[in-house]
mmCIF file of C-alpha atoms in Angstrom:
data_model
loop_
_atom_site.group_PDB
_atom_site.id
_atom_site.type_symbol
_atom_site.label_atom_id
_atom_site.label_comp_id
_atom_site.label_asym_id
_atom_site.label_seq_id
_atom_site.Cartn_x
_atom_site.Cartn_y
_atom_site.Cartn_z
ATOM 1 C CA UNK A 1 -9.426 11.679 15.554
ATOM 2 C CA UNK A 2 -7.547 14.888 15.751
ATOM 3 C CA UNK A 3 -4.671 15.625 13.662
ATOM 4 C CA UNK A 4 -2.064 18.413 13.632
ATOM 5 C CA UNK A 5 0.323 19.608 11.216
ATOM 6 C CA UNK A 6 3.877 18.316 11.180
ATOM 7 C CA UNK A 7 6.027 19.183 8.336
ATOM 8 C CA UNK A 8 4.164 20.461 5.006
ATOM 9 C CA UNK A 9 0.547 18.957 4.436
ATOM 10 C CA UNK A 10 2.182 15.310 4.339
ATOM 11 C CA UNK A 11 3.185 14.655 7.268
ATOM 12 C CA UNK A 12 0.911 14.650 10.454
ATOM 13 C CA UNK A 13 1.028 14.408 14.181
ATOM 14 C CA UNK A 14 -1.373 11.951 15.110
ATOM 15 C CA UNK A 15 -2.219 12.842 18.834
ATOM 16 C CA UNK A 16 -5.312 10.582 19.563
ATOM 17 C CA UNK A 17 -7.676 11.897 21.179
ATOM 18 C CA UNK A 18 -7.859 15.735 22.693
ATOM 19 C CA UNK A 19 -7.280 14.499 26.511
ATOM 20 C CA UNK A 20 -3.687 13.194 25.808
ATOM 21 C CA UNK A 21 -1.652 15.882 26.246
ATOM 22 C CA UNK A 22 2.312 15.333 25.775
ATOM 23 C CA UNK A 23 5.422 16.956 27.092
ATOM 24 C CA UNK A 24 8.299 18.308 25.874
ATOM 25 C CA UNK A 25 10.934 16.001 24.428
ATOM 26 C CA UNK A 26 8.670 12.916 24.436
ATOM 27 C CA UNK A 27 9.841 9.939 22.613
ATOM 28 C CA UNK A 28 8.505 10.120 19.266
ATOM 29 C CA UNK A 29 8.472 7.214 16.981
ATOM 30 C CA UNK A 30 9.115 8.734 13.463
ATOM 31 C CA UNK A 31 7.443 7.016 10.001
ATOM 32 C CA UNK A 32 6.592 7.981 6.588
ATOM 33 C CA UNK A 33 6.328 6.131 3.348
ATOM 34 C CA UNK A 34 3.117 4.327 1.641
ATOM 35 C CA UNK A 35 -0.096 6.134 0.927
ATOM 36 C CA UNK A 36 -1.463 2.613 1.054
ATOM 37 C CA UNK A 37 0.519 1.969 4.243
ATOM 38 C CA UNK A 38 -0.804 5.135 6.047
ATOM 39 C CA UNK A 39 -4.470 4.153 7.130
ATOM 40 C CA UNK A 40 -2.987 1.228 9.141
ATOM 41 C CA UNK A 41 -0.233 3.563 10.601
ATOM 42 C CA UNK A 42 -2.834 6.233 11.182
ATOM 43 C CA UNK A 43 -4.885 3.511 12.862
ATOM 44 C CA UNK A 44 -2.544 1.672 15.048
ATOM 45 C CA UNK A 45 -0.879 4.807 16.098
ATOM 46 C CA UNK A 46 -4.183 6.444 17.516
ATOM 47 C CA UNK A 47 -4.757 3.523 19.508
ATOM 48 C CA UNK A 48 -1.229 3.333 20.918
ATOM 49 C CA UNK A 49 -1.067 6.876 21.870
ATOM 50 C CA UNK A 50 -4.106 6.536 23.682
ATOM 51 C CA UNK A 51 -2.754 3.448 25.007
ATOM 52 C CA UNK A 52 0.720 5.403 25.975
ATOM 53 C CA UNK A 53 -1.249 8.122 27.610
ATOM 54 C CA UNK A 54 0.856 11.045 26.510
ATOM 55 C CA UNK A 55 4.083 8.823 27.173
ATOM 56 C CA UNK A 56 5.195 8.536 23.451
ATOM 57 C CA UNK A 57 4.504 10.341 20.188
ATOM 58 C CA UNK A 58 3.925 9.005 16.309
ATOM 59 C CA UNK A 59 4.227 10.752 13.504
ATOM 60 C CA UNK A 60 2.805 9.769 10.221
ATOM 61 C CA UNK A 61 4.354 11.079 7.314
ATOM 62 C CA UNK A 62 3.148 10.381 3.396
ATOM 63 C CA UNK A 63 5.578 10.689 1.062
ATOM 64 C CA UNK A 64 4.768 7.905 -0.987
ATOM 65 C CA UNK A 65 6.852 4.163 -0.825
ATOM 66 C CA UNK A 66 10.081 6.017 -3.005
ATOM 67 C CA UNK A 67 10.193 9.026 -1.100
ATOM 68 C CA UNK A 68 9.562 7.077 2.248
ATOM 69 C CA UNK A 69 12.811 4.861 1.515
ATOM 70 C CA UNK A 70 15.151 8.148 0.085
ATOM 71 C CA UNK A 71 14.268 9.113 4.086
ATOM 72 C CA UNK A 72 14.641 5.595 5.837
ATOM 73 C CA UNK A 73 17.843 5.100 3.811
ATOM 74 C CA UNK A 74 19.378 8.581 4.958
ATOM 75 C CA UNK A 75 18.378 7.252 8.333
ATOM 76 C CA UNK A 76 15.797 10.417 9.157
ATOM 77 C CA UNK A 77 13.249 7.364 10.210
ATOM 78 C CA UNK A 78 12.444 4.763 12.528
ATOM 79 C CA UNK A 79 9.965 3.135 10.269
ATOM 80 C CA UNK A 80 9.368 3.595 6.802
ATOM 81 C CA UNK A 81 5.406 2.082 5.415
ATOM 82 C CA UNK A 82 6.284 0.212 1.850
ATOM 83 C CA UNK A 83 3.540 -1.204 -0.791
ATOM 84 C CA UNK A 84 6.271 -2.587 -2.534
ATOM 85 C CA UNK A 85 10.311 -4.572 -1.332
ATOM 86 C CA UNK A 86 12.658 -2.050 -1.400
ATOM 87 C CA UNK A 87 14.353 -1.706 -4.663
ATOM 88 C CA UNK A 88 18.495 -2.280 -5.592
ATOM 89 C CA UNK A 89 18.929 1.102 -5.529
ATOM 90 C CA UNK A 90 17.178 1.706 -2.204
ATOM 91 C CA UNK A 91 19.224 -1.372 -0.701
ATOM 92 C CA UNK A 92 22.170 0.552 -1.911
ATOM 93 C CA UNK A 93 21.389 3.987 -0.682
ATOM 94 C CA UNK A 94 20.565 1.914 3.010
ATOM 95 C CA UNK A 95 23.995 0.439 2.407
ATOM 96 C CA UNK A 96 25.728 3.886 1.626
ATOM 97 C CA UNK A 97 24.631 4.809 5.306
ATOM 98 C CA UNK A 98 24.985 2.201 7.322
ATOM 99 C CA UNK A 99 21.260 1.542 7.457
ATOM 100 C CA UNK A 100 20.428 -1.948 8.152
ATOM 101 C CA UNK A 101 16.823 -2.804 8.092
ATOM 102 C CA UNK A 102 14.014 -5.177 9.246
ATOM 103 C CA UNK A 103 11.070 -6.370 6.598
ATOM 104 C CA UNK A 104 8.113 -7.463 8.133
ATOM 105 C CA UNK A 105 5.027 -7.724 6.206
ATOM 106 C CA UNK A 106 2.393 -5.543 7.806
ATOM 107 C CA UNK A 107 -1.148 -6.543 6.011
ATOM 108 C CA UNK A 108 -2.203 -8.345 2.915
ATOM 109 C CA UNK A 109 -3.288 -6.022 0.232
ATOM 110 C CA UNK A 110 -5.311 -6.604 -2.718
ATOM 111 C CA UNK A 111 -5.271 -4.082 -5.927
ATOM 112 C CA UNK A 112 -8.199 -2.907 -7.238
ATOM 113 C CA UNK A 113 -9.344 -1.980 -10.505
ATOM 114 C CA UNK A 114 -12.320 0.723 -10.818
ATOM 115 C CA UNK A 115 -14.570 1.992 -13.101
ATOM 116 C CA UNK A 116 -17.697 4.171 -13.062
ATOM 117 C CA UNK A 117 -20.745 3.028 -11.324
ATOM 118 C CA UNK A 118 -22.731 3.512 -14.394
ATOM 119 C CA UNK A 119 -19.968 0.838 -16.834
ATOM 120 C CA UNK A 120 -21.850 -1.927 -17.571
ATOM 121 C CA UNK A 121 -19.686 -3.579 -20.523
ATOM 122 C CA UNK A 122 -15.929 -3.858 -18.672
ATOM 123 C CA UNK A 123 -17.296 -5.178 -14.874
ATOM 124 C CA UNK A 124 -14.387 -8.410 -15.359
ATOM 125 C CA UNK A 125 -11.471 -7.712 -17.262
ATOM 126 C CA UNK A 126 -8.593 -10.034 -18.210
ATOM 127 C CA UNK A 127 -4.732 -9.241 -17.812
ATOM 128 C CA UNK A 128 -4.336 -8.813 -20.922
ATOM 129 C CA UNK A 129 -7.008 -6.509 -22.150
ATOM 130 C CA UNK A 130 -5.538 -4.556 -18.683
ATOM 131 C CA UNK A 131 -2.044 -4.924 -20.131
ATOM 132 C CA UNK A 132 -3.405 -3.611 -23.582
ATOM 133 C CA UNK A 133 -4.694 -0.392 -21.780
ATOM 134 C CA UNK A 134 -1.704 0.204 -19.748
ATOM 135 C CA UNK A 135 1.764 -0.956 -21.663
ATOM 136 C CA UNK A 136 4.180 1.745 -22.936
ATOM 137 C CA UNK A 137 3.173 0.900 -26.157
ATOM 138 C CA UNK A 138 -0.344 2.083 -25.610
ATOM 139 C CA UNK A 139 0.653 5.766 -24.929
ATOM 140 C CA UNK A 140 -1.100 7.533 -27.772
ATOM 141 C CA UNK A 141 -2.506 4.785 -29.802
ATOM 142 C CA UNK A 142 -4.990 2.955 -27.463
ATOM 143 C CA UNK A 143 -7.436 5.661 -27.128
ATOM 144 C CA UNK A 144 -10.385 4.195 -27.198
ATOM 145 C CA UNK A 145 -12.509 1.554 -25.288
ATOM 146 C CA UNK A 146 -13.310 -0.705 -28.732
ATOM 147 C CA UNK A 147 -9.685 -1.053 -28.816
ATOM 148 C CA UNK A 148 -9.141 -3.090 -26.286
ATOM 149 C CA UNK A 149 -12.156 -5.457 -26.856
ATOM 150 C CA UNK A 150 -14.251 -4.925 -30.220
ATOM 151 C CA UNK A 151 -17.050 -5.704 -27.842
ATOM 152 C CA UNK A 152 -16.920 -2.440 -26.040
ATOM 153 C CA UNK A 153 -18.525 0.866 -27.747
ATOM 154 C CA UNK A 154 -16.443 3.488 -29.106
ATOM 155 C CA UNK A 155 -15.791 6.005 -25.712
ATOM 156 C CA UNK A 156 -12.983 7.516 -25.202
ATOM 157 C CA UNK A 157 -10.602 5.354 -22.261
ATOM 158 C CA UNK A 158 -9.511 7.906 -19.371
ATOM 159 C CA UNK A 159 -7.409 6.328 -17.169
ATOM 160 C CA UNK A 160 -6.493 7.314 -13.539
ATOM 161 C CA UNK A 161 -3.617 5.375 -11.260
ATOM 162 C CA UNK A 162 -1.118 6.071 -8.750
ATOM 163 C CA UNK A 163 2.012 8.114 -8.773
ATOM 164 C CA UNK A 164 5.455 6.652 -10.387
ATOM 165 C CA UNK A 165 6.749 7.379 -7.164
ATOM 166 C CA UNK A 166 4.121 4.549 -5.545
ATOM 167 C CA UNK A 167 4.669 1.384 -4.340
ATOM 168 C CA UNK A 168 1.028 1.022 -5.863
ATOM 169 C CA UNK A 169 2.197 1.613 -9.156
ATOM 170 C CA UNK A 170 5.078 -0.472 -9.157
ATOM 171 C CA UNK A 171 3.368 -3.623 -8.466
ATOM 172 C CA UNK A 172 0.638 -2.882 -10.652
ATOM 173 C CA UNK A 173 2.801 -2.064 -13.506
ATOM 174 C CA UNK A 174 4.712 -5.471 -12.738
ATOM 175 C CA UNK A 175 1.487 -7.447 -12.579
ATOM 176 C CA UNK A 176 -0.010 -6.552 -15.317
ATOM 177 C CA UNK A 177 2.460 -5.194 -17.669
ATOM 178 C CA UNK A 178 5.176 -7.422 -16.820
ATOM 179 C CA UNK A 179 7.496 -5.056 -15.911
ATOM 180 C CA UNK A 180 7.732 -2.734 -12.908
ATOM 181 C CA UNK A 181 7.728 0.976 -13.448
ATOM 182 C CA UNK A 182 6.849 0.663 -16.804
ATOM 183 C CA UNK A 183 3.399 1.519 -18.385
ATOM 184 C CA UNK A 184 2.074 4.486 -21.009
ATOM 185 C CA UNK A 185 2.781 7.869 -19.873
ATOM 186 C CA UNK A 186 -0.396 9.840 -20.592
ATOM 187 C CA UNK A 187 -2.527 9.144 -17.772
ATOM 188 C CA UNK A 188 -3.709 11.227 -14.443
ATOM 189 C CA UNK A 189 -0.953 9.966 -12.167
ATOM 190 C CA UNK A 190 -1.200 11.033 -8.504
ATOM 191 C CA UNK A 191 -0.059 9.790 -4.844
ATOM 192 C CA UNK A 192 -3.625 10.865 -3.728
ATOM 193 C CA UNK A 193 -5.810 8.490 -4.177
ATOM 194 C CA UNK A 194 -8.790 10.609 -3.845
ATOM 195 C CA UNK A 195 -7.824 12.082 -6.705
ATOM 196 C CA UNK A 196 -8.500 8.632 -8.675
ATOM 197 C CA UNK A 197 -11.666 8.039 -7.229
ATOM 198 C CA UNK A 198 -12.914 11.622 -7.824
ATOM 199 C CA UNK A 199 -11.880 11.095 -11.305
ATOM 200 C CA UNK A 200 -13.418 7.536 -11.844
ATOM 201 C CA UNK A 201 -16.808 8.467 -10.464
ATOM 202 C CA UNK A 202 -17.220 11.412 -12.243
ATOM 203 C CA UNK A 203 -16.695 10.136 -15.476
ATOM 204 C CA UNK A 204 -18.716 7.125 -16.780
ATOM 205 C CA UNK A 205 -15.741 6.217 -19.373
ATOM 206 C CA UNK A 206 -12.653 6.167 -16.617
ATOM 207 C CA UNK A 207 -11.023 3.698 -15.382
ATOM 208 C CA UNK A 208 -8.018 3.479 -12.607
ATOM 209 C CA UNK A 209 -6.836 1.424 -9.895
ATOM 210 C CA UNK A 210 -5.663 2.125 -5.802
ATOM 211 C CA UNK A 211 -5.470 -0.335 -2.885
ATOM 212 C CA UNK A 212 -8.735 -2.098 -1.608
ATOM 213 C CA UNK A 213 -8.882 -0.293 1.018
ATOM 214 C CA UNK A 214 -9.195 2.905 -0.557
ATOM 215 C CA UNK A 215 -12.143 1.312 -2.536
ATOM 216 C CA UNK A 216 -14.054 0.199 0.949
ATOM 217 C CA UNK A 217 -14.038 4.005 1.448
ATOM 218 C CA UNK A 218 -15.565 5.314 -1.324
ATOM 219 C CA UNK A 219 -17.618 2.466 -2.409
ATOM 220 C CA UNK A 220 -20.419 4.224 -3.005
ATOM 221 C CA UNK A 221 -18.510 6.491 -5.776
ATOM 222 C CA UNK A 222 -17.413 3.729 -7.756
ATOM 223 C CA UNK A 223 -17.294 -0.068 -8.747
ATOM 224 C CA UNK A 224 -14.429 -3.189 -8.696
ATOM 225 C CA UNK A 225 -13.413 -4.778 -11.598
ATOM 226 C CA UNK A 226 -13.176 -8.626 -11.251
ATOM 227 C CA UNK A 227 -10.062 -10.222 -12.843
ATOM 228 C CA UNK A 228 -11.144 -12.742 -15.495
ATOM 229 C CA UNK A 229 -8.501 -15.691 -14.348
ATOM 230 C CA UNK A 230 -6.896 -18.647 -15.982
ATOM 231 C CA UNK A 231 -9.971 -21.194 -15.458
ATOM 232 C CA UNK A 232 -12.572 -18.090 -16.994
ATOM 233 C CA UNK A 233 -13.663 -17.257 -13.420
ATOM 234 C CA UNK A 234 -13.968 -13.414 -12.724
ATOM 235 C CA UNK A 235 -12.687 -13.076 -9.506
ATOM 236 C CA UNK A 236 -13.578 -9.509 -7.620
ATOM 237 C CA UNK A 237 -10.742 -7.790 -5.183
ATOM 238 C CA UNK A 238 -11.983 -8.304 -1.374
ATOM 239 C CA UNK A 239 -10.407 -9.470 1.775
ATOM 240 C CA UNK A 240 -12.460 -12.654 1.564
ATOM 241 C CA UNK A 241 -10.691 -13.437 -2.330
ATOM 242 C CA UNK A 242 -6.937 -11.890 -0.563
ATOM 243 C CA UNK A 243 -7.033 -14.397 2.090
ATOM 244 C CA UNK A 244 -8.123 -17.487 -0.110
ATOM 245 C CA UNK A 245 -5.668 -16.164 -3.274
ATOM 246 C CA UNK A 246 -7.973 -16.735 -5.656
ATOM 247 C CA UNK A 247 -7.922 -12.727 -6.452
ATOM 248 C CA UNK A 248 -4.719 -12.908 -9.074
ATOM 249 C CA UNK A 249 -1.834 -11.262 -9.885
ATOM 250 C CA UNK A 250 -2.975 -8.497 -8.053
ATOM 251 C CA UNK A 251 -2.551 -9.193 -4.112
ATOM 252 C CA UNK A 252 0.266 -8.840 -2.676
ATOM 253 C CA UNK A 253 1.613 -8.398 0.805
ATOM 254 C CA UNK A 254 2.195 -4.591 1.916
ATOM 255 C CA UNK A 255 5.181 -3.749 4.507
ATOM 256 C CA UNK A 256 6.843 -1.882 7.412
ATOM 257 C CA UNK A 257 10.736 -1.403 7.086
ATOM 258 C CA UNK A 258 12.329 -0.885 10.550
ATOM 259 C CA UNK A 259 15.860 1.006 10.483
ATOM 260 C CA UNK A 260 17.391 -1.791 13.177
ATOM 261 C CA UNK A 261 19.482 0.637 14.725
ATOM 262 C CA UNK A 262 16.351 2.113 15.951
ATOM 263 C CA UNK A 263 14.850 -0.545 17.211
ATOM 264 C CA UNK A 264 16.524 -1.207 20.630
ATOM 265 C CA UNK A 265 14.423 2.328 21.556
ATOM 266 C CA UNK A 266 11.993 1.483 23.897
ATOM 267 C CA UNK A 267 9.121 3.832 22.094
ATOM 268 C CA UNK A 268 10.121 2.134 18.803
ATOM 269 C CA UNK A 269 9.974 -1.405 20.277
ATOM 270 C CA UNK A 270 6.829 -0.899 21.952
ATOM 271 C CA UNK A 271 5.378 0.510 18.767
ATOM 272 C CA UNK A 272 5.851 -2.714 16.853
ATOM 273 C CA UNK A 273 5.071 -4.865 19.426
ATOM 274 C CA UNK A 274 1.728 -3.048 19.320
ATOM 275 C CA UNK A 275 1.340 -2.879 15.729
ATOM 276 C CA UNK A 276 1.947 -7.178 15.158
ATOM 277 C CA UNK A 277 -0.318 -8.075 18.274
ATOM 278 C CA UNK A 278 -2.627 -10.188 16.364
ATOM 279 C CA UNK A 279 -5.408 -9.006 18.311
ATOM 280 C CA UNK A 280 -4.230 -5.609 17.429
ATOM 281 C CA UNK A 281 -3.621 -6.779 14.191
ATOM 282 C CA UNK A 282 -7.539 -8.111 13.595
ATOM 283 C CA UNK A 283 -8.950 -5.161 15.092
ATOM 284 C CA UNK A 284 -7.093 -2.058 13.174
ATOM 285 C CA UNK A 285 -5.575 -3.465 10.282
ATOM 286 C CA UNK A 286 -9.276 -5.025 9.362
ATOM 287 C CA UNK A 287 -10.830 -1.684 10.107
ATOM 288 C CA UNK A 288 -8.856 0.278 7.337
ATOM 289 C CA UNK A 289 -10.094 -2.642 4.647
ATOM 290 C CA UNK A 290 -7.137 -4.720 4.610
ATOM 291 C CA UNK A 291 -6.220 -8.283 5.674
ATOM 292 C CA UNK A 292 -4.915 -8.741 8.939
ATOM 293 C CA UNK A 293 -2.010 -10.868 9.026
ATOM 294 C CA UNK A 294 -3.372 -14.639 10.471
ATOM 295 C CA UNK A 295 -2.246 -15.103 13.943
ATOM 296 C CA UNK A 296 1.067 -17.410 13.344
ATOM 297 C CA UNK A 297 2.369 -14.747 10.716
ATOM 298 C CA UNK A 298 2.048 -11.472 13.337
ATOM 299 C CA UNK A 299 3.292 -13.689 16.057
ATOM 300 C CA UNK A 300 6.388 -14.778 13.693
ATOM 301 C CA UNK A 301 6.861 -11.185 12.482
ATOM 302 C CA UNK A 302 7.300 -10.127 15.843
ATOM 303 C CA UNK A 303 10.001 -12.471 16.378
ATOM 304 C CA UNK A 304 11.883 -11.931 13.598
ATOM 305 C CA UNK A 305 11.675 -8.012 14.980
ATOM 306 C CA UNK A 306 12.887 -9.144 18.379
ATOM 307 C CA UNK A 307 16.059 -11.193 16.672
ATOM 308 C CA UNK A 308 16.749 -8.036 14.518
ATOM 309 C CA UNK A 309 16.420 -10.271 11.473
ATOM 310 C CA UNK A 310 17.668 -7.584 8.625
ATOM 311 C CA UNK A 311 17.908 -8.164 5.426
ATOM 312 C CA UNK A 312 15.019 -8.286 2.379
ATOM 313 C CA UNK A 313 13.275 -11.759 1.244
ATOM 314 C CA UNK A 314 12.988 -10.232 -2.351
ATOM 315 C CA UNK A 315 15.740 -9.447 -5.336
ATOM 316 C CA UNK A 316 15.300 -5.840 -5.728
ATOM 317 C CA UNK A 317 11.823 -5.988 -6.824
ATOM 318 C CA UNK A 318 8.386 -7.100 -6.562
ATOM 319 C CA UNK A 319 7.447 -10.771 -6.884
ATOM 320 C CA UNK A 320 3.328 -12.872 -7.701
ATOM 321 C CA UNK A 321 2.401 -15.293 -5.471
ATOM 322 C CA UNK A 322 4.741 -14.794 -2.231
ATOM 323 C CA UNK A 323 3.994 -17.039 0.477
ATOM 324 C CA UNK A 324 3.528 -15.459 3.833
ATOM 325 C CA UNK A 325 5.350 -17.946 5.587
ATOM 326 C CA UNK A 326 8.646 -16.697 3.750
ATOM 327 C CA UNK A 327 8.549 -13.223 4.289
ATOM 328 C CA UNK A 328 8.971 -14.076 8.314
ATOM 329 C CA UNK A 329 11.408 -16.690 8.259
#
């Protein structure tokens, strides 16, 4: 895979391989958003280019879910990557400039938790010795690993997680804290992901969390934390546990937000249409480490694309336990 600068180090050109060459003022399907989204965008749009032959152009932008909407909602996009629903204020912005826009769930994501390969003592966690680390309330006073479970020595807790700006950290803020966006201040926060993992496996008392896909990656650097759940069972994050739910609060379904006024663009339809092909679908989407949407939800994504279905299945915020089925509907 080749890449090429765009705008800034965020956003890049993918161009496939080096044979496809492209001409001036070819159609260029324009998206930004997620960190989480942009391996499967990455993905599906090398394959399409090579598909197109030099007939269309993507470009991947990461700006992280907030700064991917501020652009979709100004209408600078034809498809904005989302690890969260778009918020009121988003909704509003869209509203403010005549941006109406299609959600279609784009993969099944699961959240994991990660700690140093060499932790022995916090390998299955519960929610709330998670929500004890990360609450507001924690922000200077829980400092220490013994204070979340008198079990654990006395080491200093160093915690790594995504940027406030991420979709990441929105629904892992709502899922374990109870709240979205809210969680103690004084931790590493980036929108590079590497960042956490570089942090996590170099030191043996860290812990942080990214997407699962970003663990498959670097899975020799670090180790999942299972989620203790309501019956005792610790449950570890994996596509297997994603698919069959029993990994909860902490999958959730990830998105693509399509500006509909862009949509009746050939390039831009073709690009979906490419992207939701369930065989498409199983073969990228699965590559990156997440979970491909089953066959009857890409198929029914597709069509709500094709009736320009607009609107948002959510309030304003993130939701546990959403159905599949509803988000295509």
């Amino acid at each position: 895979m080749k890449f090429n600068v765009f705008v800034g180090a965020a956003a890049l050109a993918l161009t496939g391989t080096t044979s496809v060459a492209y001409a001036q003022n070819v159609p260029t399907v324009l998206i930004d958003g997620s960190s989480t989204v942009f391996p499967i965008s990455e993905a599906v749009a090398e394959e399409f280019q090579k598909e197109q032959k030099g007939k269309t152009r993507v470009t991947v932008g990461v700006s992280g879910t907030g700064g991917g909407f501020k652009k979709f909602c100004r209408g600078e996009l034809d498809i904005t990557g989302a690890s969260r629903p778009i918020k009121k204020e988003e909704m509003e912005l869209c509203a403010q400039n005549n941006v109406e826009y299609i959600e279609m769930p784009i993969a099944i994501d699961a959240l994991a938790t990660i700690i140093n390969p060499d932790n022995k003592f916090a390998e299955c966690l519960s929610v709330d010795e998670l929500k004890t680390m990360w609450a507001p309330e924690a922000q200077g006073k829980i400092t220490n690993w013994n204070q979340i479970n008198p079990k654990f020595p006395d080491a200093p807790l160093v915690l790594f997680g995504a940027g406030t700006d991420s979709g990441t950290y929105d629904y892992y803020t709502f899922a374990i804290v109870g709240k979205e966006h809210s969680s103690r201040g004084d931790f590493t926060a980036t929108e590079d992901d590497n960042v956490t993992v570089q942090g996590v496996s170099r030191d043996k008392n860290a812990l942080g969390f990214l997407g699962l896909a970003y663990f498959d990656h670097n899975k020799d650097k670090i180790k999942r934390v299972a989620i203790r759940q309501a019956d005792g069972s610790c449950v570890l994050p994996s596509v297997e546990t994603a698919v069959d739910g029993t990994y909860q609060p902490l999958t959730r379904p990830i998105f693509y937000y399509v500006d509909k006024s862009k949509a009746d663009q050939k390039h831009v339809a073709d690009y979906i249409h490419f992207a939701f092909n369930p065989k498409n679908q199983q073969a990228l989407v699965s590559e990156v480490g997440y979970v491909a949407l089953p066959e009857n939800i890409a198929v029914a994504a597709t069509k709500k694309f094709d009736n320009r279905t607009t609107g948002t299945h959510f309030g304003g915020g993130s939701k546990v336990g959403v159905k599949m089925d509803d988000l295509v509907k």
